[in-house]
Short mmCIF file of C-alpha atoms in Angstrom, two decimals:
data_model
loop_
_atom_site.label_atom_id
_atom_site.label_comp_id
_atom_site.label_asym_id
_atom_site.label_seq_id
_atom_site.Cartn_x
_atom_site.Cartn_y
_atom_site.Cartn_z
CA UNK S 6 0.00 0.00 0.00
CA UNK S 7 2.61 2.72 0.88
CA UNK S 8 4.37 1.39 -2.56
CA UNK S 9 1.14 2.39 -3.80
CA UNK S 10 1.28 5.58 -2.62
CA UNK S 11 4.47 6.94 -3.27
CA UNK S 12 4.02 5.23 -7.12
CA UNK S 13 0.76 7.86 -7.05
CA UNK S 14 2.82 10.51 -5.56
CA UNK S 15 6.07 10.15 -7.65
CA UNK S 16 3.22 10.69 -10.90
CA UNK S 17 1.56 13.09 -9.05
CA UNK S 18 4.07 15.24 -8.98
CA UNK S 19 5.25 14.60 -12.68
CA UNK S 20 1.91 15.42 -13.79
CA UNK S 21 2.23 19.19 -12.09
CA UNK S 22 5.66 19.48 -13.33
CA UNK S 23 4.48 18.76 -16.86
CA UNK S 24 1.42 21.11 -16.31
CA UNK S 25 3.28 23.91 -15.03
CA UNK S 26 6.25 23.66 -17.65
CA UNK S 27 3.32 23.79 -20.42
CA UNK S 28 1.48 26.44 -18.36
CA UNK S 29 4.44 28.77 -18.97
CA UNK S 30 5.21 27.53 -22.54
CA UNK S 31 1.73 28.93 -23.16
CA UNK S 32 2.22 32.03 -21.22
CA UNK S 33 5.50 32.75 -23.34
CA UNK S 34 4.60 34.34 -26.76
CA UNK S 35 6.14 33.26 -29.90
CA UNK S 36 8.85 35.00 -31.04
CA UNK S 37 9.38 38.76 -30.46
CA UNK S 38 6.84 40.43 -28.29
CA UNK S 39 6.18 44.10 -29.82
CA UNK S 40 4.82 46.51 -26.80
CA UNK S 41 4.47 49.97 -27.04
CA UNK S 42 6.35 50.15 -24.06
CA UNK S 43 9.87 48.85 -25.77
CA UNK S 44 9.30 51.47 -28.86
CA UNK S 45 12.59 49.49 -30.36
CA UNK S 46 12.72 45.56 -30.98
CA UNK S 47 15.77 43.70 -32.63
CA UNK S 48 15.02 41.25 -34.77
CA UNK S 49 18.15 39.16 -34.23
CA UNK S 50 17.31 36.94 -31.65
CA UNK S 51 14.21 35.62 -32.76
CA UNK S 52 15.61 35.51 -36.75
CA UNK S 53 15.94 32.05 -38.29
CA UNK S 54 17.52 31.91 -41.83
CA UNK S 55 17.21 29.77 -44.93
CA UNK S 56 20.18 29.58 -47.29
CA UNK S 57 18.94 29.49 -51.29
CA UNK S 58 22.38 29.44 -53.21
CA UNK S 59 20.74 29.11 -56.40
CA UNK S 60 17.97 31.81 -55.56
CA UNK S 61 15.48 29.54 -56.86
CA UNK S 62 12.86 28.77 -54.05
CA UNK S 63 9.81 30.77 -53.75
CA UNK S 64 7.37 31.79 -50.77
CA UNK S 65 5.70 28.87 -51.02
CA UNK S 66 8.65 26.88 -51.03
CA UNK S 67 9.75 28.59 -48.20
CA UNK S 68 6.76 28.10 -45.78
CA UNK S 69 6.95 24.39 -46.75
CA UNK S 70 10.75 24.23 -45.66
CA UNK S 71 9.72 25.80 -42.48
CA UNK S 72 11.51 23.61 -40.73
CA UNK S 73 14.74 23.98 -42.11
CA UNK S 74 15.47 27.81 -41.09
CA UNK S 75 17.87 27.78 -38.16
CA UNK S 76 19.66 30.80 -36.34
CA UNK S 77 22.59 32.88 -37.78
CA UNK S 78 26.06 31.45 -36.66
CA UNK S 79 27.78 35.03 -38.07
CA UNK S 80 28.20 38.19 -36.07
CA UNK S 81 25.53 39.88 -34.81
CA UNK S 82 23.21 41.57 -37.30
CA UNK S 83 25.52 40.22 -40.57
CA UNK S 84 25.87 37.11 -42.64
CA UNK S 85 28.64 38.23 -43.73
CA UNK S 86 29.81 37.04 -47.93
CA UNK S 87 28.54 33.41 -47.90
CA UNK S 88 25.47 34.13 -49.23
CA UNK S 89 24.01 35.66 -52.07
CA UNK S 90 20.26 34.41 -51.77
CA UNK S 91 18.58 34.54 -48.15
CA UNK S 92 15.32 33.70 -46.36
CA UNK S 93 14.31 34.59 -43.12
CA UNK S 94 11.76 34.28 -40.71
CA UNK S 95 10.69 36.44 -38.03
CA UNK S 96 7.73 35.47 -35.47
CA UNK S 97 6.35 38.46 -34.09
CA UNK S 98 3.43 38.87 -31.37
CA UNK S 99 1.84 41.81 -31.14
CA UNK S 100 1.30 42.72 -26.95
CA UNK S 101 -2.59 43.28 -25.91
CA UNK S 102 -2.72 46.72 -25.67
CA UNK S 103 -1.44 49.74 -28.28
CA UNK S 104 -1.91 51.06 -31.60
CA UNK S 105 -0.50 48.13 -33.94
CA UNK S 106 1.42 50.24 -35.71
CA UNK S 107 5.31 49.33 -36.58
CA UNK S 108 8.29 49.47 -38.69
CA UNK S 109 10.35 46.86 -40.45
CA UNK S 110 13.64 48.67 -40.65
CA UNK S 111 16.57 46.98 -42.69
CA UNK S 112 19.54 49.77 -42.41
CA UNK S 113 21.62 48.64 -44.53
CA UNK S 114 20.97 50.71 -48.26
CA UNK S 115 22.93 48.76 -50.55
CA UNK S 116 20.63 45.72 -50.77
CA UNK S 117 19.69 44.68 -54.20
CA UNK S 118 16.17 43.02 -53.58
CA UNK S 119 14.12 42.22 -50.72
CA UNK S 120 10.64 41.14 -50.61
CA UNK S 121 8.88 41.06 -47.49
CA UNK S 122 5.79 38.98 -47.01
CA UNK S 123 3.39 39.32 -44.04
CA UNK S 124 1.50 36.07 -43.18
CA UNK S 125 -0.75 35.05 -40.71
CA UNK S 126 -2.06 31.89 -40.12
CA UNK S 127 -0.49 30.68 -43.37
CA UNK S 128 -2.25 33.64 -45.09
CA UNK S 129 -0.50 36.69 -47.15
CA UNK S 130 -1.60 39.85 -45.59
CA UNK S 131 0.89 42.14 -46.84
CA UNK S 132 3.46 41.82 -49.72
CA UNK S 133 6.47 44.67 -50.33
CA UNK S 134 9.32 44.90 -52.20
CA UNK S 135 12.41 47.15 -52.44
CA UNK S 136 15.91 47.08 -53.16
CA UNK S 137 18.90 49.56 -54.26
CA UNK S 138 18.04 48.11 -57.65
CA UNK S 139 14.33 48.28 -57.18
CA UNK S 140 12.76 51.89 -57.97
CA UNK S 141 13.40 54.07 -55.71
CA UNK S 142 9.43 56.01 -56.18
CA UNK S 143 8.22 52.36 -55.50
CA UNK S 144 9.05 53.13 -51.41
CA UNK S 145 6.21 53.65 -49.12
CA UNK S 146 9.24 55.39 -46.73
CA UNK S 147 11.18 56.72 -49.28
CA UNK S 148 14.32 57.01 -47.17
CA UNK S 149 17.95 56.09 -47.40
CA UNK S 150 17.12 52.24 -46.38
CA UNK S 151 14.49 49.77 -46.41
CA UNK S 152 11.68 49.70 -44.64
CA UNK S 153 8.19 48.45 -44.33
CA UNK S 154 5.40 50.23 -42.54
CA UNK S 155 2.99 47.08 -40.79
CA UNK S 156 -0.46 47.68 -39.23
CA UNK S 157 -0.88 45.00 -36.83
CA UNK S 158 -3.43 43.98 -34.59
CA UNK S 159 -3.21 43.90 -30.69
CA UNK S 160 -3.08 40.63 -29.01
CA UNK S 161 -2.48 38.31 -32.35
CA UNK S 162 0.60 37.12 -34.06
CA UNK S 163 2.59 37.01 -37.23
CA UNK S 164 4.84 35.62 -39.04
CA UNK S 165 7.49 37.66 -41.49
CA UNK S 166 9.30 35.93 -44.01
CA UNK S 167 12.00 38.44 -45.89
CA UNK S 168 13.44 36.95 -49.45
CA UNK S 169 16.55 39.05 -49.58
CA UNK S 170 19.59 39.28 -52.63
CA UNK S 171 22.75 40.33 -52.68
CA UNK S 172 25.58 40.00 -54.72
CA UNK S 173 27.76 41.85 -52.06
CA UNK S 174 27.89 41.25 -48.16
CA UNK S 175 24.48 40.77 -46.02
CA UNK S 176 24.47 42.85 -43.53
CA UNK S 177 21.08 42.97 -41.89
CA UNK S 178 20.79 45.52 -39.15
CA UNK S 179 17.30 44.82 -38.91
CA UNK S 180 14.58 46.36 -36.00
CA UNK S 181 11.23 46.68 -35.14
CA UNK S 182 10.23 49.96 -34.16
CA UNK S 183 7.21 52.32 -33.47
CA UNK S 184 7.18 55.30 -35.63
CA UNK S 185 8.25 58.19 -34.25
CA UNK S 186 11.03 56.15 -32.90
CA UNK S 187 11.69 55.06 -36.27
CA UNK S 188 11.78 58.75 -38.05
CA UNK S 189 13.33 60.11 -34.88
CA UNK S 190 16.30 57.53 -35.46
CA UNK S 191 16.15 58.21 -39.32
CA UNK S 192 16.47 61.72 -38.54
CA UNK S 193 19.50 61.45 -36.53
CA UNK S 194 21.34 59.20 -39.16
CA UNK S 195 20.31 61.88 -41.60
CA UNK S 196 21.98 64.38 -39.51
CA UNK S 197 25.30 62.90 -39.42
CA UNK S 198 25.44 62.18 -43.03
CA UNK S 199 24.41 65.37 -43.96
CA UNK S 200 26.96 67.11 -41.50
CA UNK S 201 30.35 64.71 -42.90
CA UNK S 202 28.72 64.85 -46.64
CA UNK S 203 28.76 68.54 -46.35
CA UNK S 204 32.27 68.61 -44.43
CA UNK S 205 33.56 66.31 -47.73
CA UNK S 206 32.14 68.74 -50.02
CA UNK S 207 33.62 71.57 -48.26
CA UNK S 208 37.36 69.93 -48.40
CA UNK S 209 36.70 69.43 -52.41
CA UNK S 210 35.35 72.88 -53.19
CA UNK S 211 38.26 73.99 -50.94
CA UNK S 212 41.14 71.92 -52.76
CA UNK S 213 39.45 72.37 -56.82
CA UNK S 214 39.41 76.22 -55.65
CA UNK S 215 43.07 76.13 -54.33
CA UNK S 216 44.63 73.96 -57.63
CA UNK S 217 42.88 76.52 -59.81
CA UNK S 218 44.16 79.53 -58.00
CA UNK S 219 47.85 78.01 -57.10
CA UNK S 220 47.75 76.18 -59.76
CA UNK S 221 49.42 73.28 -57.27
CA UNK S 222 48.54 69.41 -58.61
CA UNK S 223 49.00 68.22 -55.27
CA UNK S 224 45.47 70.00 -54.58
CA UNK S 225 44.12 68.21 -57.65
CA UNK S 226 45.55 65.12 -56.11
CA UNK S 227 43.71 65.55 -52.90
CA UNK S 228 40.41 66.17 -54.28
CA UNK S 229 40.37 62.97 -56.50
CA UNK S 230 40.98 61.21 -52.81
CA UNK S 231 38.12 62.96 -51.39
CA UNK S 232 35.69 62.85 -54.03
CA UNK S 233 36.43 58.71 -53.87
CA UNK S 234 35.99 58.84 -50.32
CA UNK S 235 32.71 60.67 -50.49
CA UNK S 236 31.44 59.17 -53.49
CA UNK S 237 31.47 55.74 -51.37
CA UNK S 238 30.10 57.16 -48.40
CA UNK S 239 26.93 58.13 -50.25
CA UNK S 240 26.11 54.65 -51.79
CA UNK S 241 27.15 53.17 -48.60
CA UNK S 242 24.66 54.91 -46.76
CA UNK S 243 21.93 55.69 -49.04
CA UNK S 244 22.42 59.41 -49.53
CA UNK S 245 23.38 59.18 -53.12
CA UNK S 246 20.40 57.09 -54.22
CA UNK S 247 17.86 59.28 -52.11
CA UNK S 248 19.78 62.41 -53.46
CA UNK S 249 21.88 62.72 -55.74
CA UNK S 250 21.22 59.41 -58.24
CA UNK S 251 17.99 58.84 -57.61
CA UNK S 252 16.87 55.81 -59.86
CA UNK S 253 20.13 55.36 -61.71
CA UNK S 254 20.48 51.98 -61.68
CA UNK S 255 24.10 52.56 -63.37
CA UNK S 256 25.14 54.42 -60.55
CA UNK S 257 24.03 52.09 -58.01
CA UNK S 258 25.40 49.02 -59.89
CA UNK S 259 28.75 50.72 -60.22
CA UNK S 260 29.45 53.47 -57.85
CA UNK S 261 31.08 51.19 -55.36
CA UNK S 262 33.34 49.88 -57.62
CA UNK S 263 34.25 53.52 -59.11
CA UNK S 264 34.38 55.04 -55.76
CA UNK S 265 37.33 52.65 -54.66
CA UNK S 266 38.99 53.00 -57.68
CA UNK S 267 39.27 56.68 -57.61
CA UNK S 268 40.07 57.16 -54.40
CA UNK S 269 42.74 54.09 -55.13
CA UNK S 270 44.06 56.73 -57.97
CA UNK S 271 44.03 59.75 -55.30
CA UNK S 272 46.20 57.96 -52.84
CA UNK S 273 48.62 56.98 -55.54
CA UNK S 274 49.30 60.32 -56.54
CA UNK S 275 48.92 62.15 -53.51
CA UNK S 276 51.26 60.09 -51.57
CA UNK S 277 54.27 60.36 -54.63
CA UNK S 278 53.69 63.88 -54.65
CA UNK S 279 53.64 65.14 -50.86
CA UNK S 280 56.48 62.64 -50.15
CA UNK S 281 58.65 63.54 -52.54
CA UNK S 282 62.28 63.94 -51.60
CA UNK S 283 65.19 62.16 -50.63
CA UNK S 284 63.38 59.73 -48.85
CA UNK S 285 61.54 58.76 -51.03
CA UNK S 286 63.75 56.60 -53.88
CA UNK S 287 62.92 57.19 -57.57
CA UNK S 288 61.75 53.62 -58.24
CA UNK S 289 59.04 54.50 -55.41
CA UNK S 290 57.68 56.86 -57.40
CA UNK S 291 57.38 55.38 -60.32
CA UNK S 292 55.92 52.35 -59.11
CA UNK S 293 53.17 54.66 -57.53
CA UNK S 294 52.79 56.38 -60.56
CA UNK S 295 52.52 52.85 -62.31
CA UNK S 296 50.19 52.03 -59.94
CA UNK S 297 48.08 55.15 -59.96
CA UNK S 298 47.53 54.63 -64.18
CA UNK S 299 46.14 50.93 -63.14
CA UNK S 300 43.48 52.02 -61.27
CA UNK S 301 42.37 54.93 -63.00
CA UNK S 302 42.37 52.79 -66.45
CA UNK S 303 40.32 49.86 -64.79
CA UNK S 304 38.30 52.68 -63.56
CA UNK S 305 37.87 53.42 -67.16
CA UNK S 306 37.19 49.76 -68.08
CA UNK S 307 34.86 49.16 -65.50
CA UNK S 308 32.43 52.12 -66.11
CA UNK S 309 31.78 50.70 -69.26
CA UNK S 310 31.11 46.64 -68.03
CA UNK S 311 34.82 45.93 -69.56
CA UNK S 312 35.89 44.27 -66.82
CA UNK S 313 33.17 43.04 -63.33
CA UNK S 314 32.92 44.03 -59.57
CA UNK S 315 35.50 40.64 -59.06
CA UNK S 316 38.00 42.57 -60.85
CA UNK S 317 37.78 45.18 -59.31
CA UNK S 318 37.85 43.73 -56.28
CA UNK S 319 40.79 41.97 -56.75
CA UNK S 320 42.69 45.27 -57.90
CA UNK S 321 41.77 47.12 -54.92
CA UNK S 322 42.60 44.67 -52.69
CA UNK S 323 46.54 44.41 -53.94
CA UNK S 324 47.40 46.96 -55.87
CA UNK S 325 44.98 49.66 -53.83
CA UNK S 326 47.34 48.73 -50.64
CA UNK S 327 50.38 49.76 -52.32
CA UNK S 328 50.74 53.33 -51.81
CA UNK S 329 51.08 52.87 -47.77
CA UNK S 330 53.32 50.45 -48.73
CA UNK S 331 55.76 52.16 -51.29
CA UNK S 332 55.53 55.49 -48.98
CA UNK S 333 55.83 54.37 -45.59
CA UNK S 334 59.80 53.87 -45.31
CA UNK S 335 59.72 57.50 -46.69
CA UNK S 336 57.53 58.65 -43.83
CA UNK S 337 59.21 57.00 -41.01
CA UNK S 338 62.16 58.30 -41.47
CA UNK S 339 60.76 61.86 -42.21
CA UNK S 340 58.93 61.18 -38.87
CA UNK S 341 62.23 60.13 -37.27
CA UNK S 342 63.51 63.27 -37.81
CA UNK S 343 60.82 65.24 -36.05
CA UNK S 344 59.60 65.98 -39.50
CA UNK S 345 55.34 66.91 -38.91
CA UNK S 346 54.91 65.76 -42.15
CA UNK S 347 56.12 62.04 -41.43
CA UNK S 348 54.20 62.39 -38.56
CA UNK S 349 50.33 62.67 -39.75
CA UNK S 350 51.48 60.48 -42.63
CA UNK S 351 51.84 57.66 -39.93
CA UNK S 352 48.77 58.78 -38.18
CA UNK S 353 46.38 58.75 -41.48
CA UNK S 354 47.58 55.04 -42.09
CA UNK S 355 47.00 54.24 -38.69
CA UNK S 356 43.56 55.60 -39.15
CA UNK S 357 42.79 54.03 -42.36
CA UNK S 358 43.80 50.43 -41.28
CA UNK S 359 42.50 50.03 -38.13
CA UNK S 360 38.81 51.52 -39.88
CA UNK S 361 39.40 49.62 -42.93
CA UNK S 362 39.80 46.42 -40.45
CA UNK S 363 36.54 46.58 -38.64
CA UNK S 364 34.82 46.65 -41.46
CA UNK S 365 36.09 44.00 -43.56
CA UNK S 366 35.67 42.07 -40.07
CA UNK S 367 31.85 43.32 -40.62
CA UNK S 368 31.78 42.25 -44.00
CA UNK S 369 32.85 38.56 -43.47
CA UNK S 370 30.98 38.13 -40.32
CA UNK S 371 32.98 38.17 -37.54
CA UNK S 372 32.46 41.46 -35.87
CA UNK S 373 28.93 42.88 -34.86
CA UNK S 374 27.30 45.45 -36.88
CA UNK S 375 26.15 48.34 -34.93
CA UNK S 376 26.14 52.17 -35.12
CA UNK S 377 30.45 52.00 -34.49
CA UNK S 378 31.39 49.60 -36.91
CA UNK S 379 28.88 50.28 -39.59
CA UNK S 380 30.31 53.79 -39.30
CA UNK S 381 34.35 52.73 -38.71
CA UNK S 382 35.36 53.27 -42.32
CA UNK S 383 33.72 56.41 -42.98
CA UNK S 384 34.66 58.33 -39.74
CA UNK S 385 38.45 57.07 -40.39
CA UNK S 386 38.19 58.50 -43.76
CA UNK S 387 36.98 62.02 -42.59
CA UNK S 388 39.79 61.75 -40.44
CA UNK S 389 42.19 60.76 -42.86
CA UNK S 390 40.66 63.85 -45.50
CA UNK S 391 41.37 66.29 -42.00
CA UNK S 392 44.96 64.92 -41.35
CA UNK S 393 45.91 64.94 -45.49
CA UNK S 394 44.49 68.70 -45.43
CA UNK S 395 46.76 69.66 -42.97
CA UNK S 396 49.53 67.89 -44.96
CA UNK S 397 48.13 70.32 -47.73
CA UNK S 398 48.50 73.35 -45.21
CA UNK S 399 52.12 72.50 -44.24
CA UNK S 400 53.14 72.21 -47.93
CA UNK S 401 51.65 75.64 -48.63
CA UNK S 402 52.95 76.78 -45.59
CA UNK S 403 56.44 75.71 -47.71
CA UNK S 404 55.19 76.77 -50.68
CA UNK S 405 55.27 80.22 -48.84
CA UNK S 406 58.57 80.66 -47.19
CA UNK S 407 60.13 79.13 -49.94
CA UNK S 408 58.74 82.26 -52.46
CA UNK S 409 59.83 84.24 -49.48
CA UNK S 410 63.35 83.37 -49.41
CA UNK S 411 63.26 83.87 -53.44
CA UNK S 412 62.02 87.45 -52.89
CA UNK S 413 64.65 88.32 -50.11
CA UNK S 414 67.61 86.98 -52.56
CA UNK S 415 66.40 88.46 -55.63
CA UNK S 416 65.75 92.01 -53.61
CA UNK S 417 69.40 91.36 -52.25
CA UNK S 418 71.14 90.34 -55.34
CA UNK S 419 69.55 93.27 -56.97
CA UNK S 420 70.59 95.67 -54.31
CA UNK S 421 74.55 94.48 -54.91
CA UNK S 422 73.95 95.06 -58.39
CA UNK S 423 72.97 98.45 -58.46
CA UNK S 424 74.69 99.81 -55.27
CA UNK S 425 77.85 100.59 -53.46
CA UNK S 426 78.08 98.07 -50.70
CA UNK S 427 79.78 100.99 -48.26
CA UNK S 428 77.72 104.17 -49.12
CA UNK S 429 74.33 102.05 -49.95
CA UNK S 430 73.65 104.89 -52.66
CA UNK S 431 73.56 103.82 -56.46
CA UNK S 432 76.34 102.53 -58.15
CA UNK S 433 76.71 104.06 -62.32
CA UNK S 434 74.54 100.84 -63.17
CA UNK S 435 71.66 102.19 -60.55
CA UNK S 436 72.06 105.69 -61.84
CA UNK S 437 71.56 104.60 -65.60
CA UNK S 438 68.97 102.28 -64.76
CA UNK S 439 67.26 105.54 -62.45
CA UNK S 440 67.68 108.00 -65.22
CA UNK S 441 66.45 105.35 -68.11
CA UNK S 442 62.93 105.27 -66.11
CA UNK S 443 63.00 108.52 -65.77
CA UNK S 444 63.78 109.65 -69.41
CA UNK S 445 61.04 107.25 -70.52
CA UNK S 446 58.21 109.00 -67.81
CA UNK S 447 59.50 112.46 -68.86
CA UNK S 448 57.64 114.79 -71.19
CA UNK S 449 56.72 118.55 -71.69
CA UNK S 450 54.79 119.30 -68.58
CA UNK S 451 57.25 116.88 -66.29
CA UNK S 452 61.12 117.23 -67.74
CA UNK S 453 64.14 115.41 -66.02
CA UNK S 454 67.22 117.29 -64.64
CA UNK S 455 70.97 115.76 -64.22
CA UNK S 456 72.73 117.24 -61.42
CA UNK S 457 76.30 116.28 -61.15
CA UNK S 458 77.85 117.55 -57.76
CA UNK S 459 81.84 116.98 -57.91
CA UNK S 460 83.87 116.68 -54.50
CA UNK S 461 86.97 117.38 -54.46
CA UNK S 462 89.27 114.74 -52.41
CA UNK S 463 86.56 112.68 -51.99
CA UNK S 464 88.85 109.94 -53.39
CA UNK S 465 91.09 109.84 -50.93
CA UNK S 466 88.18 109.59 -47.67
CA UNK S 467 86.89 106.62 -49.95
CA UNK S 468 90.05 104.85 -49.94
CA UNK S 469 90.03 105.31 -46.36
CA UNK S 470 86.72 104.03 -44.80
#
């Protein structure tokens, strides 16, 4: 009997277990739980991901496979280059109380195509789709990245599948927000880009103004680094497509590619030039001159589909590292003798590396993406632009003294020429070089006079002193 009971107890008290445990699976929503109260949800946690290599599955073929998304095993909020065709799915439950209404934010611009489909209970609600090479007038939020306005009701839940291509890196900062948090965020990214777009545009105007006026090629040198730099920054982060290009499909296709290239070209030159000097041996600047003629032809080449983005690629990544390379025993030892100019040389590649690192480590997948990283390359580059400028100030600042110097010898090699070095008055060549100006100016109204005053034993105090 007491066998009995502790055989009914043991059960007893698996029974309760198993009803509590499912008691607070139920409780649990599915997925992401969108309150009013969190204004922001990342999707990342609750995103599960479908590989398509050949891009050939469809939405239906994607609910059936269901099964087979699993979580990310990149980085946080990037795939990274292993994929060029994605699905994901995102189970979302909308909390009791609020308005319903949310955002499907994706900001990352330089998507190709995403389609977003809103289901419920295996049903289509909702069906979007945008992309850098989509139309840009197509957006319902015509922004600089994606996103999807959803009107969901309170207390039910959803499912959101996202069909996304790429044929460069996925990075998928992707969030959930309300609204106003989501224009309030836009706003602020607008901001920023607005304030280092307009600082870039200021440097160029500055340099093209300064190379026309000086007529110095090392301004002309700086600008073509710039513009790259800039040019980049604005595909990068959707400026140029909301802006500038707006439904150029050219442009969007190939304005990374020619953005890297140039600026490639820029660094090339401007290095050879502004290091120029003993440091710097001959065959160094001709391989950088070499090297600068590669880029800009394949620039050439690739604006016309001559050569592809894998090309391009390729060049950038060798030959584009060069210049650092070539120049850098040049600037250490400048910078070894307290020389400034070494000295932001150093700094600039310091800059540009350590930037250029964290987001390559984006790019493959190994490094979160997040306001910092996403924005790594292009706050080392304004940097870099402010460093390289006051290169450009030093070198005028040489520029300067050097003209300077020029004047005071001239002036001084003219004064020895034209009078005595004891008395300081006019030698005969000064005199016939005063009274040939003056002859010329003279006329009627205004006539020249030649006094000659004679001193007697004058000779002879001359000798003397």
């Amino acid at each position: 009997m007491s066998s009995l009971l502790r055989w009914l107890a043991a059960h007893a008290l698996l029974v309760c277990a198993l009803l509590g445990a499912s008691g607070v699976a139920a409780a649990q929503p599915s997925g992401l739980l969108l309150s009013d109260a969190s204004r922001t949800v990342p999707v990342w946690p609750a995103l599960r991901m479908l590989n398509d290599p050949a891009g050939t599955l469809d939405f239906q073929d994607a609910i059936n496979a269901r099964q087979l998304f699993e979580p990310p095993t990149t980085a946080h909020n990037t795939l990274g280059m292993a994929y060029r065709h994605v699905w994901l799915h995102i189970p979302v439950t909308v909390a009791p109380t609020g308005d319903g209404l949310w955002v499907l934010d994706i900001d990352y611009p330089v998507l190709n195509h995403i389609e977003m489909y809103l289901t419920q209970n295996g049903q289509v609600l909702k069906q979007l789709r945008q992309g850098n090479l989509e139309p840009y007038a197509t957006r319902l939020i015509q922004g600089r990245a994606h996103s999807f306005g959803l009107q969901l009701r309170p207390g039910e839940s959803y499912e959101v599948y996202l069909r996304i291509a790429n044929t460069g890196t996925m990075i998928l900062p992707i969030t959930l927000s309300k609204p106003n948090t989501f224009y309030a965020r836009a706003l602020q990214e607008q901001m920023l880009q607005g304030l280092l777009t307009g600082l870039a545009l200021c440097l160029l105007a500055y340099s093209f103004a300064q190379w026309l006026t000086l007529r110095e090629p090392l301004y002309a040198k700086y600008a073509l680094l710039v513009c790259g730099s800039l040019l980049f920054s604005l595909l990068h982060f959707g400026i140029g497509s909301q802006y500038v290009w707006s439904g150029n499909l050219w442009a969007e296709v190939h304005m990374g590619g020619l953005s890297a290239l140039i600026a490639a070209t820029g660094s090339f030159l401007f290095n050879e030039q502004a290091l120029a000097g003993p440091d710097l041996k001959q065959w160094q600047r001709r391989l950088m001159k070499v090297g600068a003629g590669i880029t800009a032809v394949s620039a050439v080449l690739y604006a016309f589909d001559l050569i592809d983005i894998y090309a391009v690629t390729a060049i950038v990544s060798t030959v584009g590292l060069a210049p650092p390379l070539l120049a850098g025993p040049g600037a250490i030892a400048r910078a070894r003798r307290g020389d400034s100019v070494g000295i932001y040389f150093l700094l600039a590649w310091a800059t540009y590396f350590i930037s250029t690192f964290v987001l390559i480590q984006v790019i493959k997948g190994r490094v979160d993406a997040n306001f910092w990283t996403m924005h790594a390359f292009q706050i080392g580059a304004t940097l870099d632009m402010l460093i390289f400028m006051r290169v450009l100030g030093l070198r005028t600042k040489a520029l300067h003294t050097a003209v300077q110097h020029a004047t005071r010898e001239r002036d001084n090699l003219r004064s020895l020429v034209h009078t005595d070095p004891l008395t300081e008055l006019p030698n005969r060549r000064g005199l016939h070089t005063a009274v040939e100006a003056a002859v010329q100016g003279a006329h009627a109204d205004d006539m020249v006079a030649v006094y000659v005053l004679d001193l007697d034993g004058f000779k002879h105090i001359n000798d003397q002193y």
